[in-house]
């Protein structure tokens, strides 16, 4: 008997749907998913984001309403993004204002959904007038070390308000160490620190920047976010954040970077997050709209790829549609 065709026929293992179900990996469970949401000030506000079908900016009361069906499906967590209307300045101080939208929403969410893992994005770009992720130095570049001081204040204000996980996304050198130390100094040693450790300067963040009103008014983020053409530097970014004390590492965006995810999976024993970003979500909607593919089937295929590549958790705008995508678990 040969080790190949015609004795070996792989189609035998996938001949019927029950055989396929038996040998396929289980889909990632809803507990693995985190829904990123955009908070705005006020009450009764639910404003659809035109570039992200199915997603809205919400005031805290509307978010609480929207979370019921999401929690019901067993989705594991939410990732909160805040913004300010009229409160931008050079250093993004609104990001660590104790009366900011994120700080105010945290206790409300924790009270209504005690089991939900509540994460917060820690950055300054939605709060700086120039839209960069930290204050600008004299040379016009983001001042790394000054940014770290401000990011630490943001993280502490979120953790003190009840965040389970703080997630710095500014791509400053040393931001993880600075935040870890600030949390410890404030007796917040149980707060998890999820670093956006390998975050690329990507063209896939466009819809998000519309939602967050956080596009840089001049220049781009290539001086601080990683280059997609430099694999070794991308891996070093995550390895350094592990050494600085991150609890969870991340690759962002996700779908164009499955190689990075798979390599990191081999190099670290930390949990790995994949951030399935706004452009990756919206491009499937755009394709489906054009009739180029079935929306939820494309979503299922892309999310399965992230789990297969090694993601432990998936941050995705698809999270509220879990049951539509994967069926009832
Ligand atoms: C801000 C931030 C961005 C995203 C998450 N945090 C945008 C950026 O870096 O410009 C992108 C998320 C998405 O596109 O879904 N630091
Ligand atoms: Zn930022």
mmCIF file of C-alpha atoms and ligand atoms in Angstrom:
data_model
loop_
_atom_site.group_PDB
_atom_site.id
_atom_site.type_symbol
_atom_site.label_atom_id
_atom_site.label_comp_id
_atom_site.label_asym_id
_atom_site.label_seq_id
_atom_site.Cartn_x
_atom_site.Cartn_y
_atom_site.Cartn_z
ATOM 1 C CA UNK A 1 0.000 0.000 0.000
ATOM 2 C CA UNK A 2 1.363 3.407 -0.916
ATOM 3 C CA UNK A 3 1.556 6.429 1.388
ATOM 4 C CA UNK A 4 -0.235 8.437 -1.225
ATOM 5 C CA UNK A 5 -3.058 8.423 -3.704
ATOM 6 C CA UNK A 6 -4.993 6.252 -4.497
ATOM 7 C CA UNK A 7 -4.808 4.605 -1.047
ATOM 8 C CA UNK A 8 -4.760 7.946 0.757
ATOM 9 C CA UNK A 9 -7.829 10.046 0.037
ATOM 10 C CA UNK A 10 -8.197 13.093 2.274
ATOM 11 C CA UNK A 11 -11.697 13.720 0.971
ATOM 12 C CA UNK A 12 -12.819 10.698 3.034
ATOM 13 C CA UNK A 13 -12.356 12.787 6.211
ATOM 14 C CA UNK A 14 -14.613 15.550 4.982
ATOM 15 C CA UNK A 15 -17.233 13.643 3.046
ATOM 16 C CA UNK A 16 -20.200 14.541 5.297
ATOM 17 C CA UNK A 17 -21.001 17.485 7.489
ATOM 18 C CA UNK A 18 -20.853 15.321 10.629
ATOM 19 C CA UNK A 19 -17.386 14.098 9.705
ATOM 20 C CA UNK A 20 -16.264 17.660 9.119
ATOM 21 C CA UNK A 21 -17.754 18.772 12.423
ATOM 22 C CA UNK A 22 -15.936 15.925 14.157
ATOM 23 C CA UNK A 23 -12.475 16.777 12.867
ATOM 24 C CA UNK A 24 -12.655 20.555 12.644
ATOM 25 C CA UNK A 25 -11.397 22.685 15.517
ATOM 26 C CA UNK A 26 -14.194 24.189 17.569
ATOM 27 C CA UNK A 27 -14.969 27.796 16.654
ATOM 28 C CA UNK A 28 -13.524 30.334 19.088
ATOM 29 C CA UNK A 29 -16.088 30.602 21.891
ATOM 30 C CA UNK A 30 -17.913 33.917 22.454
ATOM 31 C CA UNK A 31 -15.895 34.352 25.665
ATOM 32 C CA UNK A 32 -12.827 34.916 23.467
ATOM 33 C CA UNK A 33 -14.352 38.023 21.894
ATOM 34 C CA UNK A 34 -14.092 41.646 22.960
ATOM 35 C CA UNK A 35 -16.277 44.346 21.413
ATOM 36 C CA UNK A 36 -14.614 47.763 20.873
ATOM 37 C CA UNK A 37 -17.089 50.604 21.497
ATOM 38 C CA UNK A 38 -17.057 54.388 21.110
ATOM 39 C CA UNK A 39 -18.363 56.428 24.012
ATOM 40 C CA UNK A 40 -19.642 59.988 23.741
ATOM 41 C CA UNK A 41 -20.852 62.482 26.319
ATOM 42 C CA UNK A 42 -24.470 62.997 27.283
ATOM 43 C CA UNK A 43 -27.564 60.784 27.278
ATOM 44 C CA UNK A 44 -29.725 59.067 24.717
ATOM 45 C CA UNK A 45 -27.124 59.345 22.004
ATOM 46 C CA UNK A 46 -26.679 56.555 19.488
ATOM 47 C CA UNK A 47 -25.090 57.857 16.315
ATOM 48 C CA UNK A 48 -24.409 55.373 13.527
ATOM 49 C CA UNK A 49 -20.851 55.511 12.167
ATOM 50 C CA UNK A 50 -21.247 55.766 8.402
ATOM 51 C CA UNK A 51 -17.949 54.049 7.588
ATOM 52 C CA UNK A 52 -18.672 51.148 9.995
ATOM 53 C CA UNK A 53 -22.084 49.620 9.235
ATOM 54 C CA UNK A 54 -23.717 48.215 12.372
ATOM 55 C CA UNK A 55 -21.582 50.318 14.771
ATOM 56 C CA UNK A 56 -22.501 53.531 16.587
ATOM 57 C CA UNK A 57 -21.042 56.112 18.882
ATOM 58 C CA UNK A 58 -23.007 55.811 22.103
ATOM 59 C CA UNK A 59 -23.548 57.659 25.337
ATOM 60 C CA UNK A 60 -23.093 55.472 28.433
ATOM 61 C CA UNK A 61 -26.834 54.846 28.900
ATOM 62 C CA UNK A 62 -27.172 53.668 25.297
ATOM 63 C CA UNK A 63 -24.117 51.454 25.661
ATOM 64 C CA UNK A 64 -25.687 49.755 28.676
ATOM 65 C CA UNK A 65 -28.747 49.052 26.530
ATOM 66 C CA UNK A 66 -26.644 47.733 23.678
ATOM 67 C CA UNK A 67 -24.651 45.456 25.974
ATOM 68 C CA UNK A 68 -27.598 43.280 27.006
ATOM 69 C CA UNK A 69 -27.853 41.215 23.806
ATOM 70 C CA UNK A 70 -24.071 41.100 23.586
ATOM 71 C CA UNK A 71 -23.583 39.758 27.114
ATOM 72 C CA UNK A 72 -26.476 37.359 26.500
ATOM 73 C CA UNK A 73 -24.511 35.703 23.699
ATOM 74 C CA UNK A 74 -21.624 35.145 26.097
ATOM 75 C CA UNK A 75 -19.246 37.706 24.593
ATOM 76 C CA UNK A 76 -16.331 38.066 27.009
ATOM 77 C CA UNK A 77 -15.652 41.771 27.137
ATOM 78 C CA UNK A 78 -15.786 45.320 25.837
ATOM 79 C CA UNK A 79 -12.998 47.725 24.984
ATOM 80 C CA UNK A 80 -13.911 51.347 25.689
ATOM 81 C CA UNK A 81 -12.771 54.277 23.564
ATOM 82 C CA UNK A 82 -13.471 57.766 24.818
ATOM 83 C CA UNK A 83 -13.422 61.148 23.198
ATOM 84 C CA UNK A 84 -14.099 64.739 24.077
ATOM 85 C CA UNK A 85 -16.236 67.340 22.382
ATOM 86 C CA UNK A 86 -14.579 70.684 22.739
ATOM 87 C CA UNK A 87 -12.035 69.595 25.334
ATOM 88 C CA UNK A 88 -8.955 68.941 23.204
ATOM 89 C CA UNK A 89 -5.607 70.475 24.144
ATOM 90 C CA UNK A 90 -1.921 70.026 23.285
ATOM 91 C CA UNK A 91 -1.266 67.245 25.792
ATOM 92 C CA UNK A 92 -4.614 65.432 25.700
ATOM 93 C CA UNK A 93 -5.391 66.100 29.374
ATOM 94 C CA UNK A 94 -9.061 65.188 28.825
ATOM 95 C CA UNK A 95 -7.947 61.568 28.616
ATOM 96 C CA UNK A 96 -7.189 61.493 32.349
ATOM 97 C CA UNK A 97 -10.062 63.681 33.495
ATOM 98 C CA UNK A 98 -11.939 61.820 36.244
ATOM 99 C CA UNK A 99 -15.194 63.104 34.761
ATOM 100 C CA UNK A 100 -14.359 61.917 31.231
ATOM 101 C CA UNK A 101 -16.731 59.601 29.352
ATOM 102 C CA UNK A 102 -14.663 56.481 30.005
ATOM 103 C CA UNK A 103 -14.109 57.193 33.711
ATOM 104 C CA UNK A 104 -17.825 57.850 34.204
ATOM 105 C CA UNK A 105 -19.030 54.842 32.221
ATOM 106 C CA UNK A 106 -16.765 52.293 33.943
ATOM 107 C CA UNK A 107 -18.605 51.967 37.273
ATOM 108 C CA UNK A 108 -21.970 51.908 35.465
ATOM 109 C CA UNK A 109 -20.880 49.036 33.225
ATOM 110 C CA UNK A 110 -19.263 47.107 36.069
ATOM 111 C CA UNK A 111 -22.422 47.428 38.153
ATOM 112 C CA UNK A 112 -24.776 46.345 35.359
ATOM 113 C CA UNK A 113 -22.504 43.583 33.996
ATOM 114 C CA UNK A 114 -20.227 42.410 36.807
ATOM 115 C CA UNK A 115 -18.945 39.421 34.823
ATOM 116 C CA UNK A 116 -18.034 41.296 31.660
ATOM 117 C CA UNK A 117 -14.311 41.998 31.253
ATOM 118 C CA UNK A 118 -14.064 45.746 30.810
ATOM 119 C CA UNK A 119 -11.015 47.015 28.967
ATOM 120 C CA UNK A 120 -10.007 50.574 28.155
ATOM 121 C CA UNK A 121 -7.891 51.965 25.359
ATOM 122 C CA UNK A 122 -5.138 54.115 26.849
ATOM 123 C CA UNK A 123 -4.078 56.789 24.380
ATOM 124 C CA UNK A 124 -4.170 60.541 23.854
ATOM 125 C CA UNK A 125 -4.967 60.969 20.147
ATOM 126 C CA UNK A 126 -8.711 61.534 20.633
ATOM 127 C CA UNK A 127 -7.872 64.259 23.177
ATOM 128 C CA UNK A 128 -4.979 66.160 21.568
ATOM 129 C CA UNK A 129 -5.695 69.069 19.256
ATOM 130 C CA UNK A 130 -3.128 67.818 16.728
ATOM 131 C CA UNK A 131 -4.420 64.232 16.867
ATOM 132 C CA UNK A 132 -1.112 62.562 17.699
ATOM 133 C CA UNK A 133 -0.772 59.934 20.416
ATOM 134 C CA UNK A 134 1.310 62.159 22.718
ATOM 135 C CA UNK A 135 2.414 65.768 23.138
ATOM 136 C CA UNK A 136 4.638 67.206 20.415
ATOM 137 C CA UNK A 137 8.232 68.154 21.177
ATOM 138 C CA UNK A 138 10.143 71.079 19.710
ATOM 139 C CA UNK A 139 11.084 69.002 16.669
ATOM 140 C CA UNK A 140 7.429 68.372 15.863
ATOM 141 C CA UNK A 141 7.715 64.684 16.775
ATOM 142 C CA UNK A 142 5.810 63.096 19.644
ATOM 143 C CA UNK A 143 7.832 63.517 22.854
ATOM 144 C CA UNK A 144 8.165 59.888 23.946
ATOM 145 C CA UNK A 145 8.979 60.293 27.622
ATOM 146 C CA UNK A 146 6.483 63.096 28.201
ATOM 147 C CA UNK A 147 3.836 60.901 26.565
ATOM 148 C CA UNK A 148 4.660 58.076 28.984
ATOM 149 C CA UNK A 149 3.926 60.295 31.979
ATOM 150 C CA UNK A 150 0.548 61.282 30.540
ATOM 151 C CA UNK A 151 -0.344 57.740 29.456
ATOM 152 C CA UNK A 152 0.386 56.551 32.995
ATOM 153 C CA UNK A 153 -2.093 59.093 34.330
ATOM 154 C CA UNK A 154 -4.716 57.857 31.851
ATOM 155 C CA UNK A 155 -4.152 54.228 32.827
ATOM 156 C CA UNK A 156 -4.347 54.988 36.548
ATOM 157 C CA UNK A 157 -7.564 56.987 36.106
ATOM 158 C CA UNK A 158 -9.160 54.094 34.178
ATOM 159 C CA UNK A 159 -7.985 51.455 36.636
ATOM 160 C CA UNK A 160 -9.157 53.509 39.615
ATOM 161 C CA UNK A 161 -12.589 53.845 37.978
ATOM 162 C CA UNK A 162 -12.825 50.064 37.697
ATOM 163 C CA UNK A 163 -11.244 48.926 34.422
ATOM 164 C CA UNK A 164 -10.268 45.248 34.540
ATOM 165 C CA UNK A 165 -7.722 45.747 31.769
ATOM 166 C CA UNK A 166 -5.888 48.867 30.615
ATOM 167 C CA UNK A 167 -4.581 48.745 27.066
ATOM 168 C CA UNK A 168 -1.967 51.306 25.992
ATOM 169 C CA UNK A 169 -2.029 51.858 22.230
ATOM 170 C CA UNK A 170 0.331 54.807 21.714
ATOM 171 C CA UNK A 171 3.420 52.777 20.725
ATOM 172 C CA UNK A 172 5.769 54.842 22.911
ATOM 173 C CA UNK A 173 8.990 53.163 23.994
ATOM 174 C CA UNK A 174 8.809 52.261 27.663
ATOM 175 C CA UNK A 175 5.054 52.901 28.006
ATOM 176 C CA UNK A 176 4.377 49.464 29.479
ATOM 177 C CA UNK A 177 7.042 49.795 32.182
ATOM 178 C CA UNK A 178 5.863 53.326 33.018
ATOM 179 C CA UNK A 179 2.228 52.260 33.337
ATOM 180 C CA UNK A 180 3.040 49.130 35.327
ATOM 181 C CA UNK A 181 5.013 51.239 37.802
ATOM 182 C CA UNK A 182 2.265 53.869 38.057
ATOM 183 C CA UNK A 183 -0.366 51.186 38.695
ATOM 184 C CA UNK A 184 1.807 49.680 41.451
ATOM 185 C CA UNK A 185 2.362 53.077 43.058
ATOM 186 C CA UNK A 186 -1.397 53.528 43.206
ATOM 187 C CA UNK A 187 -2.037 50.070 44.702
ATOM 188 C CA UNK A 188 -3.697 48.912 41.483
ATOM 189 C CA UNK A 189 -1.715 45.711 41.194
ATOM 190 C CA UNK A 190 -4.700 43.617 40.104
ATOM 191 C CA UNK A 191 -5.333 45.612 36.951
ATOM 192 C CA UNK A 192 -4.291 43.700 33.854
ATOM 193 C CA UNK A 193 -2.088 45.431 31.327
ATOM 194 C CA UNK A 194 -2.730 44.492 27.715
ATOM 195 C CA UNK A 195 -0.198 46.127 25.461
ATOM 196 C CA UNK A 196 -0.948 46.976 21.856
ATOM 197 C CA UNK A 197 2.552 45.590 21.581
ATOM 198 C CA UNK A 198 2.959 45.096 17.842
ATOM 199 C CA UNK A 199 0.829 47.842 16.352
ATOM 200 C CA UNK A 200 1.557 48.780 12.788
ATOM 201 C CA UNK A 201 1.250 52.139 11.057
ATOM 202 C CA UNK A 202 -1.642 50.925 8.932
ATOM 203 C CA UNK A 203 -4.042 52.203 6.327
ATOM 204 C CA UNK A 204 -6.750 50.049 7.886
ATOM 205 C CA UNK A 205 -7.602 52.471 10.731
ATOM 206 C CA UNK A 206 -9.514 54.958 8.566
ATOM 207 C CA UNK A 207 -13.087 54.175 9.705
ATOM 208 C CA UNK A 208 -11.956 54.176 13.359
ATOM 209 C CA UNK A 209 -10.433 57.633 13.029
ATOM 210 C CA UNK A 210 -13.725 58.881 11.637
ATOM 211 C CA UNK A 211 -15.566 57.292 14.590
ATOM 212 C CA UNK A 212 -13.113 58.693 17.108
ATOM 213 C CA UNK A 213 -12.383 61.971 15.399
ATOM 214 C CA UNK A 214 -8.721 61.166 16.063
ATOM 215 C CA UNK A 215 -6.882 61.485 12.744
ATOM 216 C CA UNK A 216 -3.632 63.445 12.979
ATOM 217 C CA UNK A 217 -4.208 66.955 11.626
ATOM 218 C CA UNK A 218 -0.726 66.887 10.081
ATOM 219 C CA UNK A 219 1.755 64.119 9.372
ATOM 220 C CA UNK A 220 1.235 60.432 10.132
ATOM 221 C CA UNK A 221 2.030 57.922 12.858
ATOM 222 C CA UNK A 222 4.980 56.227 11.138
ATOM 223 C CA UNK A 223 7.455 57.701 13.632
ATOM 224 C CA UNK A 224 5.946 55.683 16.474
ATOM 225 C CA UNK A 225 3.810 52.844 15.080
ATOM 226 C CA UNK A 226 5.704 49.848 13.638
ATOM 227 C CA UNK A 227 6.549 49.469 9.968
ATOM 228 C CA UNK A 228 4.712 46.667 8.183
ATOM 229 C CA UNK A 229 7.828 46.096 6.091
ATOM 230 C CA UNK A 230 10.066 45.269 9.087
ATOM 231 C CA UNK A 231 9.239 41.906 10.621
ATOM 232 C CA UNK A 232 12.144 41.763 13.070
ATOM 233 C CA UNK A 233 11.381 45.151 14.608
ATOM 234 C CA UNK A 234 7.725 44.128 14.854
ATOM 235 C CA UNK A 235 8.652 41.038 16.869
ATOM 236 C CA UNK A 236 11.040 43.024 19.099
ATOM 237 C CA UNK A 237 8.203 45.414 19.965
ATOM 238 C CA UNK A 238 6.207 42.607 21.554
ATOM 239 C CA UNK A 239 9.184 40.943 23.173
ATOM 240 C CA UNK A 240 10.204 44.199 24.858
ATOM 241 C CA UNK A 241 6.682 44.732 26.166
ATOM 242 C CA UNK A 242 6.740 41.253 27.657
ATOM 243 C CA UNK A 243 9.998 42.148 29.412
ATOM 244 C CA UNK A 244 8.434 45.407 30.658
ATOM 245 C CA UNK A 245 5.652 43.515 32.400
ATOM 246 C CA UNK A 246 2.724 43.296 29.991
ATOM 247 C CA UNK A 247 0.164 40.599 30.885
ATOM 248 C CA UNK A 248 -1.219 40.269 27.357
ATOM 249 C CA UNK A 249 0.408 41.020 24.002
ATOM 250 C CA UNK A 250 -1.365 42.085 20.809
ATOM 251 C CA UNK A 251 -0.965 42.165 17.062
ATOM 252 C CA UNK A 252 -2.849 44.934 15.259
ATOM 253 C CA UNK A 253 -4.176 44.964 12.578
ATOM 254 C CA UNK A 254 -4.822 41.245 12.435
ATOM 255 C CA UNK A 255 -5.777 39.876 9.029
ATOM 256 C CA UNK A 256 -2.771 41.117 7.033
ATOM 257 C CA UNK A 257 -0.482 40.028 9.894
ATOM 258 C CA UNK A 258 -1.229 36.365 10.501
ATOM 259 C CA UNK A 259 2.464 35.585 10.005
ATOM 260 C CA UNK A 260 3.354 37.943 12.856
ATOM 261 C CA UNK A 261 0.701 36.398 15.075
ATOM 262 C CA UNK A 262 1.920 32.852 14.341
ATOM 263 C CA UNK A 263 5.545 33.758 14.978
ATOM 264 C CA UNK A 264 4.744 35.494 18.248
ATOM 265 C CA UNK A 265 2.702 32.467 19.267
ATOM 266 C CA UNK A 266 5.918 30.426 19.005
ATOM 267 C CA UNK A 267 7.993 32.988 20.902
ATOM 268 C CA UNK A 268 5.871 33.833 23.916
ATOM 269 C CA UNK A 269 3.789 32.085 26.528
ATOM 270 C CA UNK A 270 1.831 35.250 27.257
ATOM 271 C CA UNK A 271 -1.778 35.381 26.064
ATOM 272 C CA UNK A 272 -2.039 36.911 22.605
ATOM 273 C CA UNK A 273 -4.747 39.245 21.372
ATOM 274 C CA UNK A 274 -5.559 39.975 17.737
ATOM 275 C CA UNK A 275 -7.202 43.324 16.948
ATOM 276 C CA UNK A 276 -9.436 42.881 13.930
ATOM 277 C CA UNK A 277 -9.489 46.603 13.105
ATOM 278 C CA UNK A 278 -12.104 48.921 11.650
ATOM 279 C CA UNK A 279 -10.871 48.744 8.044
ATOM 280 C CA UNK A 280 -10.888 44.946 8.165
ATOM 281 C CA UNK A 281 -14.480 44.992 9.369
ATOM 282 C CA UNK A 282 -15.674 47.622 6.928
ATOM 283 C CA UNK A 283 -14.019 46.070 3.890
ATOM 284 C CA UNK A 284 -16.103 42.920 4.299
ATOM 285 C CA UNK A 285 -19.235 45.041 4.586
ATOM 286 C CA UNK A 286 -18.250 46.918 1.435
ATOM 287 C CA UNK A 287 -17.594 43.666 -0.428
ATOM 288 C CA UNK A 288 -20.883 42.144 0.683
ATOM 289 C CA UNK A 289 -22.692 45.308 -0.322
ATOM 290 C CA UNK A 290 -21.257 44.949 -3.815
ATOM 291 C CA UNK A 291 -22.384 41.326 -3.947
ATOM 292 C CA UNK A 292 -18.811 39.975 -3.883
ATOM 293 C CA UNK A 293 -19.417 37.618 -0.961
ATOM 294 C CA UNK A 294 -21.766 36.639 1.860
ATOM 295 C CA UNK A 295 -21.166 38.912 4.854
ATOM 296 C CA UNK A 296 -21.336 36.497 7.770
ATOM 297 C CA UNK A 297 -19.538 33.706 5.903
ATOM 298 C CA UNK A 298 -16.640 36.062 5.163
ATOM 299 C CA UNK A 299 -16.642 37.184 8.792
ATOM 300 C CA UNK A 300 -16.584 33.565 9.988
ATOM 301 C CA UNK A 301 -13.675 32.704 7.719
ATOM 302 C CA UNK A 302 -11.616 35.715 8.780
ATOM 303 C CA UNK A 303 -12.234 35.226 12.511
ATOM 304 C CA UNK A 304 -11.439 31.514 12.266
ATOM 305 C CA UNK A 305 -8.129 32.464 10.647
ATOM 306 C CA UNK A 306 -7.233 34.629 13.644
ATOM 307 C CA UNK A 307 -7.897 31.804 16.088
ATOM 308 C CA UNK A 308 -5.997 29.330 13.894
ATOM 309 C CA UNK A 309 -2.967 31.649 13.705
ATOM 310 C CA UNK A 310 -2.746 31.653 17.504
ATOM 311 C CA UNK A 311 -4.903 34.450 18.906
ATOM 312 C CA UNK A 312 -6.253 33.686 22.388
ATOM 313 C CA UNK A 313 -8.630 36.607 22.291
ATOM 314 C CA UNK A 314 -10.074 38.584 19.392
ATOM 315 C CA UNK A 315 -10.962 42.253 19.590
ATOM 316 C CA UNK A 316 -13.534 42.712 16.883
ATOM 317 C CA UNK A 317 -16.501 44.789 15.780
ATOM 318 C CA UNK A 318 -18.062 41.451 14.822
ATOM 319 C CA UNK A 319 -18.430 40.492 18.504
ATOM 320 C CA UNK A 320 -22.100 41.616 18.808
ATOM 321 C CA UNK A 321 -22.906 39.420 15.803
ATOM 322 C CA UNK A 322 -21.300 36.290 17.251
ATOM 323 C CA UNK A 323 -24.363 34.072 17.015
ATOM 324 C CA UNK A 324 -25.164 35.225 13.460
ATOM 325 C CA UNK A 325 -21.603 34.329 12.475
ATOM 326 C CA UNK A 326 -20.932 31.089 14.316
ATOM 327 C CA UNK A 327 -24.403 29.861 15.266
ATOM 328 C CA UNK A 328 -25.554 29.108 18.776
ATOM 329 C CA UNK A 329 -22.745 27.596 20.870
HETATM 330 C C1 LIG B 1 -5.435 55.016 18.811
HETATM 331 C C2 LIG B 1 -6.034 53.752 18.246
HETATM 332 C C3 LIG B 1 -6.274 53.471 16.901
HETATM 333 C C4 LIG B 1 -6.939 52.243 16.871
HETATM 334 C C5 LIG B 1 -7.029 51.792 18.187
HETATM 335 N N1 LIG B 1 -6.442 52.743 19.027
HETATM 336 C C6 LIG B 1 -6.044 54.275 15.688
HETATM 337 C C7 LIG B 1 -4.712 54.781 15.370
HETATM 338 O O1 LIG B 1 -3.687 54.333 15.871
HETATM 339 O O2 LIG B 1 -4.696 55.709 14.562
HETATM 340 C C8 LIG B 1 -7.426 51.563 15.628
HETATM 341 C C9 LIG B 1 -8.615 50.680 15.802
HETATM 342 C C10 LIG B 1 -9.347 50.351 14.555
HETATM 343 O O3 LIG B 1 -9.020 50.785 13.431
HETATM 344 O O4 LIG B 1 -10.320 49.599 14.685
HETATM 345 N N2 LIG B 1 -4.164 54.929 19.317
HETATM 346 ZN ZN1 LIG B 2 -3.406 57.063 19.755
#
